[in-house]
Structures are given as C-alpha cells and as structure tokens.
Amino acid sequence: MLESAIADIGIRLALTRSTLRLSGFNEAAKKKVLSLQEYFVLSAKSIGFIFRRPFYTTDVVQQMDAIGVQSLTIILLTGFFTGMVLALQTSVQLATFGATMYVGRLVTASMIRELGPVLAGLMVAGRVGSGIAAQLGSMRVTEQIDALNTLGTDPIKKLVTPRVLAALIMVPVLTIIGDVAGIVGGNVIASTYLGLPASLYWRTVWEQIASGGFTLRYIPIDFIHGLVKPFVFGGIIVTVACYFGLNTKGGTEGVGISTTRTVVFSSIMILIIDYFITQILLAVL
Amino acid sequence: MSEKRPPNQPEANPPEPTEDIVPELYTGERAATEAHRPPTEAQGDERRKLERGPSQKPHPEAAAVVKMEGVHLAFDEPILEDVSFHANEGETVVVVGESGTGKSTILKLLLRLLVPDKGRVLIDGENIVDLSFDEALEVRQKMGMVFQSAALFDSLTVFENVAYPLREHTDLSEDEIEARVREKLEFVDLEPDKVMPQMPAELSGGMRKRVGIARGMANNAKIMLYDEPTSGLDPLTTATITHLIMKLQKELNVTSIVVSHDIRSSFRMGTKIALLAERRIVYFGTPEEMRKQDDEYIRRFLGGY
C-alpha cells in the first residue's frame, strides 16, 4: 500500500519534471525562432531603408571609411602572406610533377574563388563586426538608442542602413584588393624562391582567369564567384553585428557578450554560406 | 571636471542648510523622529514660499496636455495596473515611487516606446496607443526627453548633439541652427563657446545633464519628460537642475513629467505629485495636500519631509 503510494508519487514527480523540462525546451525554441524572425525583419528593414528618404549620406561615407579604408592594412597583410604561403606550399607539390611553372594558376584560382572572399570576410567580421556590435551595444545600454527613438529617428535607418550599405560596397572592394595582394605575394615567392620570371607568372595568372570561362562575353566567371561572395558576406557580418548590438542586455558585460557572439556567429555563417554559394554558382554559371 | 556656475543664478544656492539637502539619506532614528514632527503652520508657509515661486500656479487656460487613462502593462508579470494621471498645460507632474516600481516605464509609454495592454495615452488630446511606428516618430517630436544618464551621442560634439533634432526635423540653415543651439545652451547656463566643440565624455555629470536638457528642448518642445533628473548628482548640482526644470516651466510654460525618487526636489518643482506603489498610483494631487495625508505608506514614503 505504502510502497505503491510512494511509487505513484515518484512517477508523478518524474512526469512533472519531464513536462517542466519539455516546456522549458519549448520556451527556448520559441525564443530562438522569434529572434531569428527579428533578425530577418531587421535585415529586411535596413535594406529597404537604402531606397527611402532621408538618406544619411554622411554616415554612409563615414562607415565606408571605418569598414573599408581602415581595414585596408589587415586585408593587404592577410592577402599578401596567404598568397606567399600558397605559392610556397603548392610549389612543393607541383615540383613532384615538374609543373612548378603553374604556381601562378593555383595561387590565382584559390585566391579569387575562395581564399580572397573568405579571408576578407573573416577579417572584416573580426575587425568591423566586433566594433559595430560593441558600439551599438554600448549605445543601447547607455540609452542612446532610446534617445534616437525619442528624437524621432528610426535607429535602424540611422545606424544599421548606413553600415549595411557601406559593407555591401566595401567588402567586395576589400576582397579585390586582398586578391591582388595575394597574387602579388605569389609572384614574390615565384620570382625569388622558385626563380620563375615575372612575365611567365603573370601569363599563367591570366590563363587561369581565362580558363574559367566568361559570362556576358567579357566578364570572367571567376570574378563573379569572387564578388558575389564578399557582397553576401558583407551583408551578413553587418546585419548580425547590428542585431546583436541592438539587442544587448545587461550593461557592459552584455556588450562583451554581444561582441563575442557577433564574431563567432558571423564567422561560422561565412564558412557555411560560402559552401552553399559555391554550389549554387557552380550549378548556375 | 569642476562645474562653473554663472553669477546670474542666485537660486542655485539652496536656501536651506546643506546638511538638510538629501532626503533619502534620512534613515534610522533621525527619520523616525522627524516623521512625527509636523512643521508648524508658519514654518510650512515659509518653506512653501521659498520652494515654490509665485508663478507655479496652473496656467489659466489649462487643458490636459498629457494624460494616462487606466493603463495596464504586463511583460512576464504585471508592471502597471490601472494607472491614470494627467498634466495640464504648464504643469509639472512628478511621478515618485520606490525604485523598480515602473516609474520609467511610464515615460516609455508616454513616448510610445512601449504600448500599453489596456488603457489610453493621450498627448495633446490624441490617443497615441494605436499609432504606427512612423506616426509615433512624429508624435515624439512634440516631446523632449531627458534621460537619467543624459544619453548624449558620444560620437558627436555637444554642438552636434543639441543640433541633432534640428538637423533631423527642420529645414533651418546652418546659421539658424547655430543660433538656436547657442540660445538653448545659454538657457541651461552653459557657455556655448566653451562647451560646443567638446565631446560628451569631457563633461561632468551635471553638465552632461544640462546638455541633455538643451537637446530635449532644442525643437522648442512644449512637453518635457525627465527620467531621474537629479539622481547621482551632488546636492548643489541637484539644486541647479531642479531650478532649471522650474525655469523651463516658468519662462516657457512647458508641461513637464518628471520621474524621480528624490522627494525634496520633487516637492520643489512639482505642481502635482503622483505616487506610484504596488503598480498603481496611490496618490495624485498637490504636494501640499500630500503632506496632509494620513495614509501610513505615504507618511513613510515622505520620511518626515
């Protein structure tokens, strides 16, 4: 009798516990879906505002400077050294086939199609994404976002749209610069370490670009690959950073959390989305 | 940074002795003894005369400029229940209450940064509850908000901060904007030439708050909202800011809603006091009447003031 009662209570306890856990899980899932929805609303709004008055032209120019010009050094450095290390590594492999002269082709193919966009994306996520999240996060916790609202300004239009627009323009530009730096880096290794004449190196570079084929007659398909990606990455980095920044809670500690989340989340998204864009582009072009 | 007060501001020096200045410091025995010592009639009159200037009477053609009617708001748990109060033109209503009772929420409702679950919020007779986001931005331009932390844009200079609402919503020329910014900074007793090129981070707390007031009134707003205008300030700066809020009301006939837990300055500047407790307004009326209340909670809240 007593034993069965105890067993009964035990079962009931287990049941309530599991329903509690389940409802907790439901709550968490609901929150995730809601924040995903919020993120897409924010992104859609920020892009919609690009075409609506008032235009904050000064802010856009300022952000182009902050996102583009000020990232130039790290992009040049990463591009240059990546190009050099690519040339160095592939030359060892190519030497076994006696094909060292094709080092330019390999460097170019990897830089333009993959490494240029992805590295630029990751560097911008680390440098610019974290900065945006920290700035908007501290504006949130010091009531400056509320102040914008009360002064009759839509914070998305004033803060997010200029950053999105600047990133959509500047990340592809940075990628091109990084690509060039990488190919030049390859040239440095080819001429100093492998003893290839520069003319030969640059001819193989062009051969690689041409071999990828052309679309609309004059535009190399490699360039399309190389420019669609940074365009998308730029958009992702800034919208993610703005989303986490604007939703910062919990004072200065919250700012730190938003910053970290931005860098981690946008870096991972860059790598995942890179794969899907590649697949789509390979199928389409 | 030390704060310089221009000489033309006699009321910055409070009439009472300084040790008497911060009422929230009244604790323990002293508060208990003072609570049961009502001021004599003559003392009370004297005080009132000192604290509240003659022009503090409600404006003759008074009409409710700001009004809340039966407002309910709940997030995870109820925050406000059946909150109603109003401010006529030229009045200063101070919403007082303990920390965490939802005082600042009331300001967010008035600005329509939050939407109540039930009830009406009227600004200039217009119910703002059902407005769209863009319409709400319009209504907010009628109001100037001064934040607890001043919330100046720290990437902009003082000049650009005060000019911000003008650049956003008016077609004024650069010269007109500068003239207006100077006028507002002078109104809050700051030297325009000195502070205009400075960044907010270079200013003291009191100066930041004054720039915040200048920015709030830059658009010639007829309604001013203040969130804890005197919290975290020393007694002298508290007196200066209180004086400034009264000056806005007296000289420009601005309607003000002030959220505060500082009873002393609230009584000095408020034409009406709304006491928020347990999610409800438990008292709404003039400071004089509030002093006469027998309610235990109100007596305790006033702490002998």
Short mmCIF file of C-alpha atoms in Angstrom, two decimals, chain B:
data_model
loop_
_atom_site.label_atom_id
_atom_site.label_comp_id
_atom_site.label_asym_id
_atom_site.label_seq_id
_atom_site.Cartn_x
_atom_site.Cartn_y
_atom_site.Cartn_z
CA MET B 1 35.97 68.49 -14.21
CA SER B 2 34.69 71.21 -11.92
CA GLU B 3 31.47 72.90 -12.77
CA LYS B 4 31.29 76.66 -13.00
CA ARG B 5 28.03 78.32 -12.23
CA PRO B 6 27.46 81.71 -13.81
CA PRO B 7 26.89 84.52 -11.32
CA ASN B 8 23.40 85.33 -12.59
CA GLN B 9 21.91 82.31 -10.92
CA PRO B 10 21.15 83.03 -7.31
CA GLU B 11 18.76 80.15 -6.75
CA ALA B 12 21.48 77.62 -7.37
CA ASN B 13 22.40 78.12 -3.74
CA PRO B 14 19.63 76.39 -1.86
CA PRO B 15 18.10 78.42 0.93
CA GLU B 16 18.25 75.61 3.48
CA PRO B 17 21.43 74.44 5.18
CA THR B 18 23.31 71.88 3.13
CA GLU B 19 23.22 69.02 5.64
CA ASP B 20 19.46 69.01 5.20
CA ILE B 21 19.62 68.54 1.46
CA VAL B 22 19.36 64.90 0.54
CA PRO B 23 16.19 63.41 1.95
CA GLU B 24 16.97 59.83 1.01
CA LEU B 25 19.82 59.98 3.49
CA TYR B 26 17.28 60.39 6.26
CA THR B 27 17.39 56.98 7.81
CA GLY B 28 17.09 55.31 11.13
CA GLU B 29 16.37 57.30 14.27
CA ARG B 30 16.54 60.67 12.68
CA ALA B 31 13.95 59.81 10.07
CA ALA B 32 11.73 58.31 12.74
CA THR B 33 11.83 61.34 14.97
CA GLU B 34 11.37 63.78 12.13
CA ALA B 35 8.45 61.79 10.77
CA HIS B 36 6.41 62.56 13.86
CA ARG B 37 7.27 66.21 14.00
CA PRO B 38 4.93 68.04 11.66
CA PRO B 39 6.11 71.51 10.68
CA THR B 40 4.27 74.35 12.36
CA GLU B 41 1.89 76.34 10.21
CA ALA B 42 4.27 79.27 9.93
CA GLN B 43 7.24 77.07 9.09
CA GLY B 44 5.26 75.28 6.43
CA ASP B 45 4.19 78.51 4.76
CA GLU B 46 7.69 79.85 4.87
CA ARG B 47 9.05 76.75 3.25
CA ARG B 48 6.47 76.70 0.54
CA LYS B 49 7.21 80.29 -0.33
CA LEU B 50 10.88 79.50 -0.61
CA GLU B 51 10.50 76.35 -2.57
CA ARG B 52 7.81 77.23 -4.98
CA GLY B 53 7.80 80.52 -6.81
CA PRO B 54 4.62 82.54 -7.26
CA SER B 55 4.22 81.61 -10.94
CA GLN B 56 3.83 77.93 -10.08
CA LYS B 57 0.05 78.25 -10.20
CA PRO B 58 -1.57 76.31 -13.03
CA HIS B 59 -1.97 78.17 -16.25
CA PRO B 60 -5.40 79.86 -16.60
CA GLU B 61 -6.39 78.11 -19.86
CA ALA B 62 -5.27 74.78 -18.52
CA ALA B 63 -6.05 71.69 -20.60
CA ALA B 64 -4.73 68.16 -20.18
CA VAL B 65 -1.71 68.05 -22.46
CA VAL B 66 -0.53 64.69 -21.20
CA LYS B 67 -2.98 62.13 -19.95
CA MET B 68 -2.93 58.48 -18.99
CA GLU B 69 -6.20 56.64 -18.53
CA GLY B 70 -6.49 53.23 -16.93
CA VAL B 71 -3.21 52.00 -18.33
CA HIS B 72 -2.33 48.36 -17.77
CA LEU B 73 1.00 46.90 -18.76
CA ALA B 74 2.50 43.49 -18.17
CA PHE B 75 5.51 41.66 -19.55
CA ASP B 76 6.22 38.41 -17.75
CA GLU B 77 4.47 39.83 -14.73
CA PRO B 78 2.24 42.88 -14.27
CA ILE B 79 4.11 46.19 -14.12
CA LEU B 80 1.39 48.81 -14.15
CA GLU B 81 -2.26 48.39 -13.22
CA ASP B 82 -4.96 50.95 -13.86
CA VAL B 83 -2.59 53.91 -13.90
CA SER B 84 -4.29 57.25 -14.52
CA PHE B 85 -2.98 60.78 -14.15
CA HIS B 86 -2.83 63.92 -16.23
CA ALA B 87 -0.80 67.08 -16.62
CA ASN B 88 -2.41 70.33 -17.70
CA GLU B 89 -0.60 72.88 -19.79
CA GLY B 90 2.30 74.40 -17.89
CA GLU B 91 2.09 71.92 -15.05
CA THR B 92 4.90 69.82 -13.67
CA VAL B 93 3.78 66.37 -12.58
CA VAL B 94 6.36 64.43 -10.63
CA VAL B 95 5.92 60.67 -10.56
CA VAL B 96 7.58 59.41 -7.40
CA GLY B 97 7.91 55.92 -6.03
CA GLU B 98 10.38 53.36 -4.84
CA SER B 99 12.98 52.01 -7.24
CA GLY B 100 11.73 49.29 -9.53
CA THR B 101 8.05 50.26 -9.39
CA GLY B 102 7.87 51.03 -13.09
CA LYS B 103 8.29 54.79 -12.96
CA SER B 104 10.49 54.95 -16.04
CA THR B 105 8.04 52.65 -17.81
CA ILE B 106 5.51 55.48 -17.60
CA LEU B 107 7.83 57.72 -19.62
CA LYS B 108 8.34 54.99 -22.19
CA LEU B 109 4.57 54.68 -22.51
CA LEU B 110 4.20 58.43 -22.99
CA LEU B 111 6.84 58.31 -25.73
CA ARG B 112 5.17 55.25 -27.17
CA LEU B 113 8.38 53.27 -26.92
CA LEU B 114 6.03 50.82 -25.21
CA VAL B 115 2.38 50.14 -25.94
CA PRO B 116 0.01 49.50 -23.01
CA ASP B 117 -2.02 46.30 -22.88
CA LYS B 118 -5.09 48.31 -21.92
CA GLY B 119 -5.97 51.95 -21.47
CA ARG B 120 -5.29 55.20 -23.30
CA VAL B 121 -2.32 57.51 -23.51
CA LEU B 122 -3.19 60.98 -24.76
CA ILE B 123 -0.72 63.59 -25.94
CA ASP B 124 -2.34 66.91 -26.86
CA GLY B 125 -5.66 65.09 -26.83
CA GLU B 126 -4.51 62.49 -29.35
CA ASN B 127 -4.55 58.85 -28.35
CA ILE B 128 -1.10 57.56 -29.28
CA VAL B 129 -1.70 53.92 -28.43
CA ASP B 130 -2.78 52.82 -31.89
CA LEU B 131 -0.29 54.84 -33.90
CA SER B 132 2.01 53.20 -36.41
CA PHE B 133 5.77 53.27 -35.90
CA ASP B 134 6.23 56.22 -38.27
CA GLU B 135 3.35 58.19 -36.75
CA ALA B 136 4.87 57.59 -33.32
CA LEU B 137 8.13 59.13 -34.52
CA GLU B 138 6.11 62.24 -35.43
CA VAL B 139 4.40 62.47 -32.05
CA ARG B 140 7.73 62.12 -30.25
CA GLN B 141 8.90 65.33 -31.85
CA LYS B 142 6.41 67.21 -29.66
CA MET B 143 8.26 65.94 -26.63
CA GLY B 144 11.73 66.48 -25.28
CA MET B 145 13.14 63.66 -23.22
CA VAL B 146 15.97 63.98 -20.72
CA PHE B 147 17.47 60.64 -19.82
CA GLN B 148 18.83 59.54 -16.48
CA SER B 149 22.29 59.09 -17.98
CA ALA B 150 21.71 62.10 -20.30
CA ALA B 151 22.23 59.64 -23.20
CA LEU B 152 24.20 62.11 -25.28
CA PHE B 153 25.53 60.65 -28.52
CA ASP B 154 29.14 60.12 -27.55
CA SER B 155 30.41 60.13 -31.12
CA LEU B 156 29.11 63.70 -31.61
CA THR B 157 30.22 67.00 -30.10
CA VAL B 158 27.98 68.95 -27.74
CA PHE B 159 27.02 71.25 -30.61
CA GLU B 160 26.09 68.35 -32.87
CA ASN B 161 24.14 66.71 -30.05
CA VAL B 162 21.97 69.76 -29.47
CA ALA B 163 21.68 70.39 -33.20
CA TYR B 164 20.63 66.80 -33.85
CA PRO B 165 16.84 67.21 -33.58
CA LEU B 166 17.06 70.41 -35.65
CA ARG B 167 19.02 68.74 -38.44
CA GLU B 168 16.63 65.80 -38.38
CA HIS B 169 13.32 67.57 -38.44
CA THR B 170 13.71 71.18 -39.55
CA ASP B 171 14.90 72.99 -42.64
CA LEU B 172 16.84 75.57 -40.65
CA SER B 173 20.04 76.88 -42.22
CA GLU B 174 23.38 76.21 -40.54
CA ASP B 175 23.43 79.76 -39.13
CA GLU B 176 19.95 79.41 -37.69
CA ILE B 177 20.87 76.06 -36.18
CA GLU B 178 23.93 77.53 -34.54
CA ALA B 179 21.92 80.45 -33.18
CA ARG B 180 19.35 78.05 -31.75
CA VAL B 181 21.98 75.80 -30.20
CA ARG B 182 23.64 78.81 -28.57
CA GLU B 183 20.30 80.03 -27.26
CA LYS B 184 19.49 76.66 -25.69
CA LEU B 185 22.94 76.20 -24.19
CA GLU B 186 22.73 79.67 -22.67
CA PHE B 187 19.31 78.84 -21.30
CA VAL B 188 20.79 75.91 -19.39
CA ASP B 189 23.61 78.18 -18.13
CA LEU B 190 26.44 76.74 -20.17
CA GLU B 191 28.94 78.83 -22.09
CA PRO B 192 28.31 77.95 -25.75
CA ASP B 193 31.79 78.86 -26.97
CA LYS B 194 33.39 76.65 -24.38
CA VAL B 195 31.22 73.56 -24.50
CA MET B 196 30.11 73.40 -28.15
CA PRO B 197 33.28 71.78 -29.51
CA GLN B 198 33.64 69.41 -26.54
CA MET B 199 32.78 65.73 -26.60
CA PRO B 200 30.25 64.44 -24.05
CA ALA B 201 32.93 62.32 -22.37
CA GLU B 202 34.81 65.51 -21.42
CA LEU B 203 31.88 66.91 -19.45
CA SER B 204 30.93 66.45 -15.81
CA GLY B 205 27.71 64.64 -14.89
CA GLY B 206 25.83 67.86 -14.20
CA MET B 207 26.97 69.47 -17.44
CA ARG B 208 26.01 66.37 -19.42
CA LYS B 209 22.56 66.53 -17.91
CA ARG B 210 22.25 70.20 -18.84
CA VAL B 211 23.30 69.46 -22.41
CA GLY B 212 20.68 66.70 -22.33
CA ILE B 213 18.06 69.27 -21.33
CA ALA B 214 19.25 71.64 -24.07
CA ARG B 215 18.94 68.85 -26.63
CA GLY B 216 15.49 67.90 -25.34
CA MET B 217 14.24 71.48 -25.72
CA ALA B 218 16.07 72.26 -28.97
CA ASN B 219 12.95 71.63 -31.01
CA ASN B 220 11.02 74.03 -28.75
CA ALA B 221 9.13 71.07 -27.35
CA LYS B 222 6.09 72.01 -25.28
CA ILE B 223 6.26 68.79 -23.31
CA MET B 224 9.38 67.77 -21.42
CA LEU B 225 9.95 64.37 -19.86
CA TYR B 226 12.67 63.82 -17.30
CA ASP B 227 13.89 60.44 -16.09
CA GLU B 228 15.52 60.76 -12.65
CA PRO B 229 16.97 64.20 -13.47
CA THR B 230 18.74 64.55 -10.13
CA SER B 231 19.91 61.02 -9.40
CA GLY B 232 23.63 60.57 -8.95
CA LEU B 233 24.28 64.30 -8.65
CA ASP B 234 25.74 66.19 -5.71
CA PRO B 235 23.35 68.40 -3.67
CA LEU B 236 24.41 71.64 -5.36
CA THR B 237 24.07 70.28 -8.89
CA THR B 238 20.75 68.74 -7.88
CA ALA B 239 19.56 72.20 -6.89
CA THR B 240 20.79 73.64 -10.19
CA ILE B 241 18.98 71.03 -12.27
CA THR B 242 15.81 71.40 -10.20
CA HIS B 243 15.98 75.13 -10.71
CA LEU B 244 16.44 74.61 -14.43
CA ILE B 245 13.36 72.43 -14.71
CA MET B 246 11.36 75.10 -12.87
CA LYS B 247 12.81 77.81 -15.12
CA LEU B 248 11.61 75.91 -18.21
CA GLN B 249 8.14 75.74 -16.75
CA LYS B 250 8.03 79.37 -15.63
CA GLU B 251 9.58 81.04 -18.64
CA LEU B 252 8.41 78.80 -21.45
CA ASN B 253 5.22 77.38 -19.90
CA VAL B 254 6.40 73.87 -20.68
CA THR B 255 4.40 70.91 -19.44
CA SER B 256 6.70 68.51 -17.64
CA ILE B 257 6.53 64.94 -16.43
CA VAL B 258 9.34 64.13 -14.05
CA VAL B 259 10.15 60.69 -12.75
CA SER B 260 12.10 60.83 -9.53
CA HIS B 261 12.68 59.27 -6.15
CA ASP B 262 14.12 62.47 -4.76
CA ILE B 263 11.27 63.77 -2.61
CA ARG B 264 12.89 67.06 -1.80
CA SER B 265 13.42 68.25 -5.35
CA SER B 266 10.09 66.72 -6.38
CA PHE B 267 8.25 68.87 -3.87
CA ARG B 268 10.18 71.91 -5.00
CA MET B 269 9.36 71.62 -8.68
CA GLY B 270 6.13 69.63 -8.80
CA THR B 271 2.73 71.27 -9.16
CA LYS B 272 1.31 67.78 -8.74
CA ILE B 273 2.77 64.60 -7.32
CA ALA B 274 1.81 61.10 -8.43
CA LEU B 275 2.94 58.39 -6.03
CA LEU B 276 3.40 55.00 -7.63
CA ALA B 277 3.33 51.95 -5.38
CA GLU B 278 2.45 48.34 -5.99
CA ARG B 279 1.89 49.01 -9.71
CA ARG B 280 -0.78 51.65 -9.00
CA ILE B 281 -0.95 55.37 -8.47
CA VAL B 282 -1.84 55.55 -4.79
CA TYR B 283 -1.80 59.33 -4.58
CA PHE B 284 -2.25 62.04 -7.17
CA GLY B 285 -2.52 65.66 -6.13
CA THR B 286 -0.63 68.72 -4.99
CA PRO B 287 2.41 68.42 -2.74
CA GLU B 288 0.66 70.45 -0.03
CA GLU B 289 -2.23 68.00 0.15
CA MET B 290 0.18 65.11 0.07
CA ARG B 291 1.84 66.36 3.23
CA LYS B 292 -1.54 66.32 4.98
CA GLN B 293 -2.30 62.69 4.06
CA ASP B 294 -2.74 60.26 6.93
CA ASP B 295 -2.00 57.18 4.87
CA GLU B 296 0.72 55.12 6.53
CA TYR B 297 2.59 54.38 3.29
CA ILE B 298 2.59 57.98 2.11
CA ARG B 299 3.82 59.18 5.51
CA ARG B 300 6.55 56.57 5.42
CA PHE B 301 7.49 57.46 1.87
CA LEU B 302 7.76 61.14 2.66
CA GLY B 303 10.05 60.19 5.53
CA GLY B 304 9.18 63.30 7.51
CA TYR B 305 9.65 65.72 4.69
#
